[in-house]
Amino acid sequence: KERAELELVVNSDNLTQAFAGITDTEITTDYRGEEVFQAFAPVKAANIQWAIMTKQDTSEAYAALYKQILSLVIILVVAIIGIVVASYLYANRLTTTLFYVVKAGLDLSMGDFKLTTLTMEERTRLKTRKDEIGAIARSYTRMIAYQSEKFEISNKLANGDFSVEFTPKSDHDLLGSSMLQMIYSLRKLIASVKENAQNLGLAAEELSSAATQ
């Protein structure tokens, strides 16, 4: 016949120790054959010695801990996956943008300061970045403006306009300083040619006058 748990008489060394005034905790196997946490202590009330003993199945005690560990593992896995995906997307975007920078550099190295190989979308993506790549793109913009200015000056010189004026960007502007020196030299050369032409005209007039006398 199956008996209720309250009908069972449990003889325990731990209760004996508790009645002896000993307090302790341990992991043991109870009368059901289950592993349990067990704690016991003496209790004295109204000059009567009592003993108290509590126990909890280890499976029940560890259940909350296992649940927390499982939750932490899931959170960690999700975080790692998120970091990997975000890193991949950022690296892919960074690589694409760097490719635009390389294309712009190649164009400039070939004298194409209009950057014909870059689309407007690619140029916008470069200019609107707030990081170091965006700073490089904006420095390219200044470089293009510099080359455009020198192109306009060279075009005027090629068309015979030697009255063009400009100022080098700095003391380290080697191209600007060389172009300015070239303009001064051309002006002197033109002035010398004009003077020689005038002298030659005067000499021709003198020879013509002498021939008619």
mmCIF file with all atom_site columns, C-alpha atoms in Angstrom:
data_model
loop_
_atom_site.group_PDB
_atom_site.id
_atom_site.type_symbol
_atom_site.label_atom_id
_atom_site.label_alt_id
_atom_site.label_comp_id
_atom_site.label_asym_id
_atom_site.label_entity_id
_atom_site.label_seq_id
_atom_site.pdbx_PDB_ins_code
_atom_site.Cartn_x
_atom_site.Cartn_y
_atom_site.Cartn_z
_atom_site.occupancy
_atom_site.B_iso_or_equiv
_atom_site.pdbx_formal_charge
_atom_site.auth_seq_id
_atom_site.auth_comp_id
_atom_site.auth_asym_id
_atom_site.auth_atom_id
_atom_site.pdbx_PDB_model_num
ATOM 1   C CA . LYS A 1 1   ? 0.000  0.000   0.000    1.00 0.00 ? 1   LYS A CA 1
ATOM 2   C CA . GLU A 1 2   ? 1.317  3.403   -0.986   1.00 0.00 ? 2   GLU A CA 1
ATOM 3   C CA . ARG A 1 3   ? 1.672  5.705   2.003    1.00 0.00 ? 3   ARG A CA 1
ATOM 4   C CA . ALA A 1 4   ? 1.414  9.473   2.125    1.00 0.00 ? 4   ALA A CA 1
ATOM 5   C CA . GLU A 1 5   ? 4.629  11.392  2.683    1.00 0.00 ? 5   GLU A CA 1
ATOM 6   C CA . LEU A 1 6   ? 3.413  12.716  6.052    1.00 0.00 ? 6   LEU A CA 1
ATOM 7   C CA . GLU A 1 7   ? 2.949  9.134   7.238    1.00 0.00 ? 7   GLU A CA 1
ATOM 8   C CA . LEU A 1 8   ? 6.598  8.317   6.576    1.00 0.00 ? 8   LEU A CA 1
ATOM 9   C CA . VAL A 1 9   ? 8.932  8.314   9.515    1.00 0.00 ? 9   VAL A CA 1
ATOM 10  C CA . VAL A 1 10  ? 12.297 9.626   8.422    1.00 0.00 ? 10  VAL A CA 1
ATOM 11  C CA . ASN A 1 11  ? 15.279 8.708   10.540   1.00 0.00 ? 11  ASN A CA 1
ATOM 12  C CA . SER A 1 12  ? 18.026 11.169  9.715    1.00 0.00 ? 12  SER A CA 1
ATOM 13  C CA . ASP A 1 13  ? 21.478 11.659  11.147   1.00 0.00 ? 13  ASP A CA 1
ATOM 14  C CA . ASN A 1 14  ? 21.072 15.335  10.297   1.00 0.00 ? 14  ASN A CA 1
ATOM 15  C CA . LEU A 1 15  ? 18.143 15.676  12.686   1.00 0.00 ? 15  LEU A CA 1
ATOM 16  C CA . THR A 1 16  ? 20.178 13.978  15.334   1.00 0.00 ? 16  THR A CA 1
ATOM 17  C CA . GLN A 1 17  ? 22.980 16.500  14.753   1.00 0.00 ? 17  GLN A CA 1
ATOM 18  C CA . ALA A 1 18  ? 20.486 19.378  14.849   1.00 0.00 ? 18  ALA A CA 1
ATOM 19  C CA . PHE A 1 19  ? 19.104 18.201  18.191   1.00 0.00 ? 19  PHE A CA 1
ATOM 20  C CA . ALA A 1 20  ? 22.718 18.083  19.321   1.00 0.00 ? 20  ALA A CA 1
ATOM 21  C CA . GLY A 1 21  ? 23.061 21.778  18.529   1.00 0.00 ? 21  GLY A CA 1
ATOM 22  C CA . ILE A 1 22  ? 24.860 21.459  15.189   1.00 0.00 ? 22  ILE A CA 1
ATOM 23  C CA . THR A 1 23  ? 24.006 23.691  12.177   1.00 0.00 ? 23  THR A CA 1
ATOM 24  C CA . ASP A 1 24  ? 25.112 22.589  8.711    1.00 0.00 ? 24  ASP A CA 1
ATOM 25  C CA . THR A 1 25  ? 24.200 22.320  5.006    1.00 0.00 ? 25  THR A CA 1
ATOM 26  C CA . GLU A 1 26  ? 24.975 19.544  2.558    1.00 0.00 ? 26  GLU A CA 1
ATOM 27  C CA . ILE A 1 27  ? 24.042 17.875  -0.699   1.00 0.00 ? 27  ILE A CA 1
ATOM 28  C CA . THR A 1 28  ? 22.716 14.388  -0.112   1.00 0.00 ? 28  THR A CA 1
ATOM 29  C CA . THR A 1 29  ? 20.264 11.781  -1.359   1.00 0.00 ? 29  THR A CA 1
ATOM 30  C CA . ASP A 1 30  ? 16.895 11.649  0.369    1.00 0.00 ? 30  ASP A CA 1
ATOM 31  C CA . TYR A 1 31  ? 14.612 8.724   1.030    1.00 0.00 ? 31  TYR A CA 1
ATOM 32  C CA . ARG A 1 32  ? 13.199 9.021   -2.500   1.00 0.00 ? 32  ARG A CA 1
ATOM 33  C CA . GLY A 1 33  ? 16.616 8.523   -4.021   1.00 0.00 ? 33  GLY A CA 1
ATOM 34  C CA . GLU A 1 34  ? 16.691 12.130  -5.275   1.00 0.00 ? 34  GLU A CA 1
ATOM 35  C CA . GLU A 1 35  ? 19.679 14.434  -4.850   1.00 0.00 ? 35  GLU A CA 1
ATOM 36  C CA . VAL A 1 36  ? 18.742 17.364  -2.615   1.00 0.00 ? 36  VAL A CA 1
ATOM 37  C CA . PHE A 1 37  ? 20.155 20.436  -0.906   1.00 0.00 ? 37  PHE A CA 1
ATOM 38  C CA . GLN A 1 38  ? 19.626 19.979  2.814    1.00 0.00 ? 38  GLN A CA 1
ATOM 39  C CA . ALA A 1 39  ? 20.062 22.368  5.722    1.00 0.00 ? 39  ALA A CA 1
ATOM 40  C CA . PHE A 1 40  ? 19.426 21.774  9.419    1.00 0.00 ? 40  PHE A CA 1
ATOM 41  C CA . ALA A 1 41  ? 19.748 23.760  12.606   1.00 0.00 ? 41  ALA A CA 1
ATOM 42  C CA . PRO A 1 42  ? 18.679 23.550  16.259   1.00 0.00 ? 42  PRO A CA 1
ATOM 43  C CA . VAL A 1 43  ? 15.800 25.698  17.479   1.00 0.00 ? 43  VAL A CA 1
ATOM 44  C CA . LYS A 1 44  ? 15.090 26.288  21.158   1.00 0.00 ? 44  LYS A CA 1
ATOM 45  C CA . ALA A 1 45  ? 11.731 27.656  22.231   1.00 0.00 ? 45  ALA A CA 1
ATOM 46  C CA . ALA A 1 46  ? 10.192 27.721  25.737   1.00 0.00 ? 46  ALA A CA 1
ATOM 47  C CA . ASN A 1 47  ? 13.033 25.605  27.055   1.00 0.00 ? 47  ASN A CA 1
ATOM 48  C CA . ILE A 1 48  ? 12.156 22.947  24.531   1.00 0.00 ? 48  ILE A CA 1
ATOM 49  C CA . GLN A 1 49  ? 14.809 21.791  22.070   1.00 0.00 ? 49  GLN A CA 1
ATOM 50  C CA . TRP A 1 50  ? 13.531 21.624  18.527   1.00 0.00 ? 50  TRP A CA 1
ATOM 51  C CA . ALA A 1 51  ? 15.256 20.914  15.260   1.00 0.00 ? 51  ALA A CA 1
ATOM 52  C CA . ILE A 1 52  ? 14.445 22.305  11.833   1.00 0.00 ? 52  ILE A CA 1
ATOM 53  C CA . MET A 1 53  ? 15.510 20.761  8.545    1.00 0.00 ? 53  MET A CA 1
ATOM 54  C CA . THR A 1 54  ? 14.736 21.994  5.025    1.00 0.00 ? 54  THR A CA 1
ATOM 55  C CA . LYS A 1 55  ? 15.556 20.511  1.691    1.00 0.00 ? 55  LYS A CA 1
ATOM 56  C CA . GLN A 1 56  ? 15.124 21.233  -2.012   1.00 0.00 ? 56  GLN A CA 1
ATOM 57  C CA . ASP A 1 57  ? 15.746 19.051  -5.024   1.00 0.00 ? 57  ASP A CA 1
ATOM 58  C CA . THR A 1 58  ? 18.953 20.086  -6.767   1.00 0.00 ? 58  THR A CA 1
ATOM 59  C CA . SER A 1 59  ? 17.162 19.832  -10.119  1.00 0.00 ? 59  SER A CA 1
ATOM 60  C CA . GLU A 1 60  ? 14.657 22.415  -8.925   1.00 0.00 ? 60  GLU A CA 1
ATOM 61  C CA . ALA A 1 61  ? 17.333 24.665  -7.429   1.00 0.00 ? 61  ALA A CA 1
ATOM 62  C CA . TYR A 1 62  ? 19.469 24.563  -10.572  1.00 0.00 ? 62  TYR A CA 1
ATOM 63  C CA . ALA A 1 63  ? 16.529 25.074  -12.950  1.00 0.00 ? 63  ALA A CA 1
ATOM 64  C CA . ALA A 1 64  ? 16.507 28.878  -12.542  1.00 0.00 ? 64  ALA A CA 1
ATOM 65  C CA . LEU A 1 65  ? 20.290 29.013  -12.918  1.00 0.00 ? 65  LEU A CA 1
ATOM 66  C CA . TYR A 1 66  ? 20.202 26.883  -16.060  1.00 0.00 ? 66  TYR A CA 1
ATOM 67  C CA . LYS A 1 67  ? 17.469 29.115  -17.447  1.00 0.00 ? 67  LYS A CA 1
ATOM 68  C CA . GLN A 1 68  ? 19.574 32.229  -16.825  1.00 0.00 ? 68  GLN A CA 1
ATOM 69  C CA . ILE A 1 69  ? 22.625 30.612  -18.411  1.00 0.00 ? 69  ILE A CA 1
ATOM 70  C CA . LEU A 1 70  ? 20.575 29.612  -21.451  1.00 0.00 ? 70  LEU A CA 1
ATOM 71  C CA . SER A 1 71  ? 19.232 33.165  -21.770  1.00 0.00 ? 71  SER A CA 1
ATOM 72  C CA . LEU A 1 72  ? 22.755 34.603  -21.544  1.00 0.00 ? 72  LEU A CA 1
ATOM 73  C CA . VAL A 1 73  ? 24.014 32.154  -24.184  1.00 0.00 ? 73  VAL A CA 1
ATOM 74  C CA . ILE A 1 74  ? 21.167 33.108  -26.538  1.00 0.00 ? 74  ILE A CA 1
ATOM 75  C CA . ILE A 1 75  ? 21.813 36.821  -25.983  1.00 0.00 ? 75  ILE A CA 1
ATOM 76  C CA . LEU A 1 76  ? 25.550 36.297  -26.569  1.00 0.00 ? 76  LEU A CA 1
ATOM 77  C CA . VAL A 1 77  ? 24.959 34.342  -29.798  1.00 0.00 ? 77  VAL A CA 1
ATOM 78  C CA . VAL A 1 78  ? 22.525 36.963  -31.099  1.00 0.00 ? 78  VAL A CA 1
ATOM 79  C CA . ALA A 1 79  ? 24.986 39.749  -30.199  1.00 0.00 ? 79  ALA A CA 1
ATOM 80  C CA . ILE A 1 80  ? 27.851 37.956  -31.967  1.00 0.00 ? 80  ILE A CA 1
ATOM 81  C CA . ILE A 1 81  ? 25.722 37.413  -35.076  1.00 0.00 ? 81  ILE A CA 1
ATOM 82  C CA . GLY A 1 82  ? 24.679 41.073  -35.014  1.00 0.00 ? 82  GLY A CA 1
ATOM 83  C CA . ILE A 1 83  ? 28.284 42.231  -34.673  1.00 0.00 ? 83  ILE A CA 1
ATOM 84  C CA . VAL A 1 84  ? 29.417 39.969  -37.528  1.00 0.00 ? 84  VAL A CA 1
ATOM 85  C CA . VAL A 1 85  ? 26.623 41.159  -39.827  1.00 0.00 ? 85  VAL A CA 1
ATOM 86  C CA . ALA A 1 86  ? 27.213 44.832  -38.945  1.00 0.00 ? 86  ALA A CA 1
ATOM 87  C CA . SER A 1 87  ? 30.971 44.424  -39.469  1.00 0.00 ? 87  SER A CA 1
ATOM 88  C CA . TYR A 1 88  ? 30.410 42.786  -42.848  1.00 0.00 ? 88  TYR A CA 1
ATOM 89  C CA . LEU A 1 89  ? 28.037 45.509  -44.011  1.00 0.00 ? 89  LEU A CA 1
ATOM 90  C CA . TYR A 1 90  ? 30.372 48.267  -42.805  1.00 0.00 ? 90  TYR A CA 1
ATOM 91  C CA . ALA A 1 91  ? 33.423 46.624  -44.384  1.00 0.00 ? 91  ALA A CA 1
ATOM 92  C CA . ASN A 1 92  ? 31.558 46.152  -47.655  1.00 0.00 ? 92  ASN A CA 1
ATOM 93  C CA . ARG A 1 93  ? 30.432 49.785  -47.678  1.00 0.00 ? 93  ARG A CA 1
ATOM 94  C CA . LEU A 1 94  ? 33.935 50.956  -46.754  1.00 0.00 ? 94  LEU A CA 1
ATOM 95  C CA . THR A 1 95  ? 35.538 48.866  -49.486  1.00 0.00 ? 95  THR A CA 1
ATOM 96  C CA . THR A 1 96  ? 33.077 50.199  -52.071  1.00 0.00 ? 96  THR A CA 1
ATOM 97  C CA . THR A 1 97  ? 33.760 53.792  -51.039  1.00 0.00 ? 97  THR A CA 1
ATOM 98  C CA . LEU A 1 98  ? 37.517 53.243  -51.135  1.00 0.00 ? 98  LEU A CA 1
ATOM 99  C CA . PHE A 1 99  ? 37.096 51.924  -54.670  1.00 0.00 ? 99  PHE A CA 1
ATOM 100 C CA . TYR A 1 100 ? 35.475 55.244  -55.599  1.00 0.00 ? 100 TYR A CA 1
ATOM 101 C CA . VAL A 1 101 ? 38.470 57.073  -54.118  1.00 0.00 ? 101 VAL A CA 1
ATOM 102 C CA . VAL A 1 102 ? 40.845 54.917  -56.169  1.00 0.00 ? 102 VAL A CA 1
ATOM 103 C CA . LYS A 1 103 ? 38.870 55.636  -59.346  1.00 0.00 ? 103 LYS A CA 1
ATOM 104 C CA . ALA A 1 104 ? 39.011 59.375  -58.656  1.00 0.00 ? 104 ALA A CA 1
ATOM 105 C CA . GLY A 1 105 ? 42.746 59.177  -58.014  1.00 0.00 ? 105 GLY A CA 1
ATOM 106 C CA . LEU A 1 106 ? 43.318 57.350  -61.281  1.00 0.00 ? 106 LEU A CA 1
ATOM 107 C CA . ASP A 1 107 ? 41.313 59.970  -63.166  1.00 0.00 ? 107 ASP A CA 1
ATOM 108 C CA . LEU A 1 108 ? 43.347 62.784  -61.631  1.00 0.00 ? 108 LEU A CA 1
ATOM 109 C CA . SER A 1 109 ? 46.600 60.981  -62.402  1.00 0.00 ? 109 SER A CA 1
ATOM 110 C CA . MET A 1 110 ? 45.544 60.874  -66.079  1.00 0.00 ? 110 MET A CA 1
ATOM 111 C CA . GLY A 1 111 ? 44.699 64.583  -66.141  1.00 0.00 ? 111 GLY A CA 1
ATOM 112 C CA . ASP A 1 112 ? 40.948 63.962  -66.092  1.00 0.00 ? 112 ASP A CA 1
ATOM 113 C CA . PHE A 1 113 ? 40.005 66.507  -63.425  1.00 0.00 ? 113 PHE A CA 1
ATOM 114 C CA . LYS A 1 114 ? 36.330 66.166  -64.393  1.00 0.00 ? 114 LYS A CA 1
ATOM 115 C CA . LEU A 1 115 ? 36.378 62.588  -63.027  1.00 0.00 ? 115 LEU A CA 1
ATOM 116 C CA . THR A 1 116 ? 34.401 61.196  -65.935  1.00 0.00 ? 116 THR A CA 1
ATOM 117 C CA . THR A 1 117 ? 34.506 57.621  -64.590  1.00 0.00 ? 117 THR A CA 1
ATOM 118 C CA . LEU A 1 118 ? 32.579 58.582  -61.438  1.00 0.00 ? 118 LEU A CA 1
ATOM 119 C CA . THR A 1 119 ? 28.807 58.870  -61.460  1.00 0.00 ? 119 THR A CA 1
ATOM 120 C CA . MET A 1 120 ? 26.991 61.649  -59.606  1.00 0.00 ? 120 MET A CA 1
ATOM 121 C CA . GLU A 1 121 ? 25.770 59.131  -57.038  1.00 0.00 ? 121 GLU A CA 1
ATOM 122 C CA . GLU A 1 122 ? 29.313 57.960  -56.364  1.00 0.00 ? 122 GLU A CA 1
ATOM 123 C CA . ARG A 1 123 ? 30.540 61.551  -56.004  1.00 0.00 ? 123 ARG A CA 1
ATOM 124 C CA . THR A 1 124 ? 27.700 62.353  -53.600  1.00 0.00 ? 124 THR A CA 1
ATOM 125 C CA . ARG A 1 125 ? 28.468 59.302  -51.472  1.00 0.00 ? 125 ARG A CA 1
ATOM 126 C CA . LEU A 1 126 ? 32.093 60.401  -51.219  1.00 0.00 ? 126 LEU A CA 1
ATOM 127 C CA . LYS A 1 127 ? 31.380 64.036  -50.374  1.00 0.00 ? 127 LYS A CA 1
ATOM 128 C CA . THR A 1 128 ? 28.713 63.340  -47.759  1.00 0.00 ? 128 THR A CA 1
ATOM 129 C CA . ARG A 1 129 ? 30.831 61.008  -45.629  1.00 0.00 ? 129 ARG A CA 1
ATOM 130 C CA . LYS A 1 130 ? 31.879 62.472  -42.286  1.00 0.00 ? 130 LYS A CA 1
ATOM 131 C CA . ASP A 1 131 ? 34.949 60.296  -41.754  1.00 0.00 ? 131 ASP A CA 1
ATOM 132 C CA . GLU A 1 132 ? 38.496 60.310  -43.123  1.00 0.00 ? 132 GLU A CA 1
ATOM 133 C CA . ILE A 1 133 ? 37.311 59.054  -46.523  1.00 0.00 ? 133 ILE A CA 1
ATOM 134 C CA . GLY A 1 134 ? 35.011 62.062  -46.773  1.00 0.00 ? 134 GLY A CA 1
ATOM 135 C CA . ALA A 1 135 ? 37.963 64.304  -45.896  1.00 0.00 ? 135 ALA A CA 1
ATOM 136 C CA . ILE A 1 136 ? 39.966 62.707  -48.723  1.00 0.00 ? 136 ILE A CA 1
ATOM 137 C CA . ALA A 1 137 ? 37.066 63.286  -51.122  1.00 0.00 ? 137 ALA A CA 1
ATOM 138 C CA . ARG A 1 138 ? 36.850 66.955  -50.141  1.00 0.00 ? 138 ARG A CA 1
ATOM 139 C CA . SER A 1 139 ? 40.602 67.327  -50.627  1.00 0.00 ? 139 SER A CA 1
ATOM 140 C CA . TYR A 1 140 ? 40.114 65.866  -54.114  1.00 0.00 ? 140 TYR A CA 1
ATOM 141 C CA . THR A 1 141 ? 37.492 68.564  -54.716  1.00 0.00 ? 141 THR A CA 1
ATOM 142 C CA . ARG A 1 142 ? 40.027 71.270  -53.835  1.00 0.00 ? 142 ARG A CA 1
ATOM 143 C CA . MET A 1 143 ? 42.596 69.578  -56.062  1.00 0.00 ? 143 MET A CA 1
ATOM 144 C CA . ILE A 1 144 ? 40.122 69.551  -58.953  1.00 0.00 ? 144 ILE A CA 1
ATOM 145 C CA . ALA A 1 145 ? 39.378 73.251  -58.431  1.00 0.00 ? 145 ALA A CA 1
ATOM 146 C CA . TYR A 1 146 ? 43.132 73.916  -58.505  1.00 0.00 ? 146 TYR A CA 1
ATOM 147 C CA . GLN A 1 147 ? 43.595 71.983  -61.748  1.00 0.00 ? 147 GLN A CA 1
ATOM 148 C CA . SER A 1 148 ? 40.573 73.680  -63.305  1.00 0.00 ? 148 SER A CA 1
ATOM 149 C CA . GLU A 1 149 ? 42.039 77.091  -62.519  1.00 0.00 ? 149 GLU A CA 1
ATOM 150 C CA . LYS A 1 150 ? 45.373 76.148  -64.091  1.00 0.00 ? 150 LYS A CA 1
ATOM 151 C CA . PHE A 1 151 ? 43.567 74.756  -67.135  1.00 0.00 ? 151 PHE A CA 1
ATOM 152 C CA . GLU A 1 152 ? 41.712 78.041  -67.687  1.00 0.00 ? 152 GLU A CA 1
ATOM 153 C CA . ILE A 1 153 ? 44.969 80.008  -67.372  1.00 0.00 ? 153 ILE A CA 1
ATOM 154 C CA . SER A 1 154 ? 46.746 77.685  -69.809  1.00 0.00 ? 154 SER A CA 1
ATOM 155 C CA . ASN A 1 155 ? 43.849 77.974  -72.243  1.00 0.00 ? 155 ASN A CA 1
ATOM 156 C CA . LYS A 1 156 ? 44.029 81.782  -72.168  1.00 0.00 ? 156 LYS A CA 1
ATOM 157 C CA . LEU A 1 157 ? 47.776 81.691  -72.749  1.00 0.00 ? 157 LEU A CA 1
ATOM 158 C CA . ALA A 1 158 ? 47.282 79.295  -75.660  1.00 0.00 ? 158 ALA A CA 1
ATOM 159 C CA . ASN A 1 159 ? 44.858 81.817  -77.193  1.00 0.00 ? 159 ASN A CA 1
ATOM 160 C CA . GLY A 1 160 ? 47.393 84.618  -76.865  1.00 0.00 ? 160 GLY A CA 1
ATOM 161 C CA . ASP A 1 161 ? 45.947 86.302  -73.767  1.00 0.00 ? 161 ASP A CA 1
ATOM 162 C CA . PHE A 1 162 ? 49.024 87.159  -71.708  1.00 0.00 ? 162 PHE A CA 1
ATOM 163 C CA . SER A 1 163 ? 47.196 89.623  -69.484  1.00 0.00 ? 163 SER A CA 1
ATOM 164 C CA . VAL A 1 164 ? 45.937 86.857  -67.211  1.00 0.00 ? 164 VAL A CA 1
ATOM 165 C CA . GLU A 1 165 ? 46.615 87.404  -63.507  1.00 0.00 ? 165 GLU A CA 1
ATOM 166 C CA . PHE A 1 166 ? 46.654 84.905  -60.675  1.00 0.00 ? 166 PHE A CA 1
ATOM 167 C CA . THR A 1 167 ? 48.415 84.309  -57.363  1.00 0.00 ? 167 THR A CA 1
ATOM 168 C CA . PRO A 1 168 ? 50.058 81.028  -56.309  1.00 0.00 ? 168 PRO A CA 1
ATOM 169 C CA . LYS A 1 169 ? 48.231 79.255  -53.511  1.00 0.00 ? 169 LYS A CA 1
ATOM 170 C CA . SER A 1 170 ? 51.264 79.294  -51.222  1.00 0.00 ? 170 SER A CA 1
ATOM 171 C CA . ASP A 1 171 ? 55.037 79.430  -51.178  1.00 0.00 ? 171 ASP A CA 1
ATOM 172 C CA . HIS A 1 172 ? 54.970 75.678  -51.801  1.00 0.00 ? 172 HIS A CA 1
ATOM 173 C CA . ASP A 1 173 ? 52.791 75.981  -54.920  1.00 0.00 ? 173 ASP A CA 1
ATOM 174 C CA . LEU A 1 174 ? 55.483 74.902  -57.368  1.00 0.00 ? 174 LEU A CA 1
ATOM 175 C CA . LEU A 1 175 ? 53.191 74.662  -60.390  1.00 0.00 ? 175 LEU A CA 1
ATOM 176 C CA . GLY A 1 176 ? 51.590 78.024  -59.705  1.00 0.00 ? 176 GLY A CA 1
ATOM 177 C CA . SER A 1 177 ? 54.975 79.701  -59.208  1.00 0.00 ? 177 SER A CA 1
ATOM 178 C CA . SER A 1 178 ? 56.309 78.141  -62.428  1.00 0.00 ? 178 SER A CA 1
ATOM 179 C CA . MET A 1 179 ? 53.272 79.283  -64.418  1.00 0.00 ? 179 MET A CA 1
ATOM 180 C CA . LEU A 1 180 ? 53.561 82.790  -63.012  1.00 0.00 ? 180 LEU A CA 1
ATOM 181 C CA . GLN A 1 181 ? 57.248 82.902  -63.979  1.00 0.00 ? 181 GLN A CA 1
ATOM 182 C CA . MET A 1 182 ? 56.342 81.593  -67.442  1.00 0.00 ? 182 MET A CA 1
ATOM 183 C CA . ILE A 1 183 ? 53.773 84.375  -67.887  1.00 0.00 ? 183 ILE A CA 1
ATOM 184 C CA . TYR A 1 184 ? 56.326 87.020  -66.900  1.00 0.00 ? 184 TYR A CA 1
ATOM 185 C CA . SER A 1 185 ? 58.856 85.514  -69.336  1.00 0.00 ? 185 SER A CA 1
ATOM 186 C CA . LEU A 1 186 ? 56.313 85.422  -72.161  1.00 0.00 ? 186 LEU A CA 1
ATOM 187 C CA . ARG A 1 187 ? 55.370 89.034  -71.532  1.00 0.00 ? 187 ARG A CA 1
ATOM 188 C CA . LYS A 1 188 ? 59.022 90.055  -71.710  1.00 0.00 ? 188 LYS A CA 1
ATOM 189 C CA . LEU A 1 189 ? 59.456 88.020  -74.874  1.00 0.00 ? 189 LEU A CA 1
ATOM 190 C CA . ILE A 1 190 ? 56.402 89.594  -76.510  1.00 0.00 ? 190 ILE A CA 1
ATOM 191 C CA . ALA A 1 191 ? 57.576 93.059  -75.487  1.00 0.00 ? 191 ALA A CA 1
ATOM 192 C CA . SER A 1 192 ? 61.023 92.316  -76.927  1.00 0.00 ? 192 SER A CA 1
ATOM 193 C CA . VAL A 1 193 ? 59.513 91.043  -80.183  1.00 0.00 ? 193 VAL A CA 1
ATOM 194 C CA . LYS A 1 194 ? 57.343 94.160  -80.467  1.00 0.00 ? 194 LYS A CA 1
ATOM 195 C CA . GLU A 1 195 ? 60.335 96.397  -79.813  1.00 0.00 ? 195 GLU A CA 1
ATOM 196 C CA . ASN A 1 196 ? 62.419 94.558  -82.399  1.00 0.00 ? 196 ASN A CA 1
ATOM 197 C CA . ALA A 1 197 ? 59.552 94.786  -84.874  1.00 0.00 ? 197 ALA A CA 1
ATOM 198 C CA . GLN A 1 198 ? 59.292 98.523  -84.308  1.00 0.00 ? 198 GLN A CA 1
ATOM 199 C CA . ASN A 1 199 ? 63.028 98.950  -84.746  1.00 0.00 ? 199 ASN A CA 1
ATOM 200 C CA . LEU A 1 200 ? 62.910 96.862  -87.890  1.00 0.00 ? 200 LEU A CA 1
ATOM 201 C CA . GLY A 1 201 ? 60.061 99.019  -89.211  1.00 0.00 ? 201 GLY A CA 1
ATOM 202 C CA . LEU A 1 202 ? 62.016 102.210 -88.529  1.00 0.00 ? 202 LEU A CA 1
ATOM 203 C CA . ALA A 1 203 ? 65.059 100.737 -90.229  1.00 0.00 ? 203 ALA A CA 1
ATOM 204 C CA . ALA A 1 204 ? 62.975 99.781  -93.245  1.00 0.00 ? 204 ALA A CA 1
ATOM 205 C CA . GLU A 1 205 ? 61.557 103.292 -93.462  1.00 0.00 ? 205 GLU A CA 1
ATOM 206 C CA . GLU A 1 206 ? 65.043 104.782 -93.310  1.00 0.00 ? 206 GLU A CA 1
ATOM 207 C CA . LEU A 1 207 ? 66.256 102.458 -96.057  1.00 0.00 ? 207 LEU A CA 1
ATOM 208 C CA . SER A 1 208 ? 63.220 103.318 -98.164  1.00 0.00 ? 208 SER A CA 1
ATOM 209 C CA . SER A 1 209 ? 63.853 107.048 -97.732  1.00 0.00 ? 209 SER A CA 1
ATOM 210 C CA . ALA A 1 210 ? 67.511 106.664 -98.615  1.00 0.00 ? 210 ALA A CA 1
ATOM 211 C CA . ALA A 1 211 ? 66.673 104.676 -101.710 1.00 0.00 ? 211 ALA A CA 1
ATOM 212 C CA . THR A 1 212 ? 64.351 107.368 -103.047 1.00 0.00 ? 212 THR A CA 1
ATOM 213 C CA . GLN A 1 213 ? 66.891 110.205 -102.702 1.00 0.00 ? 213 GLN A CA 1
#
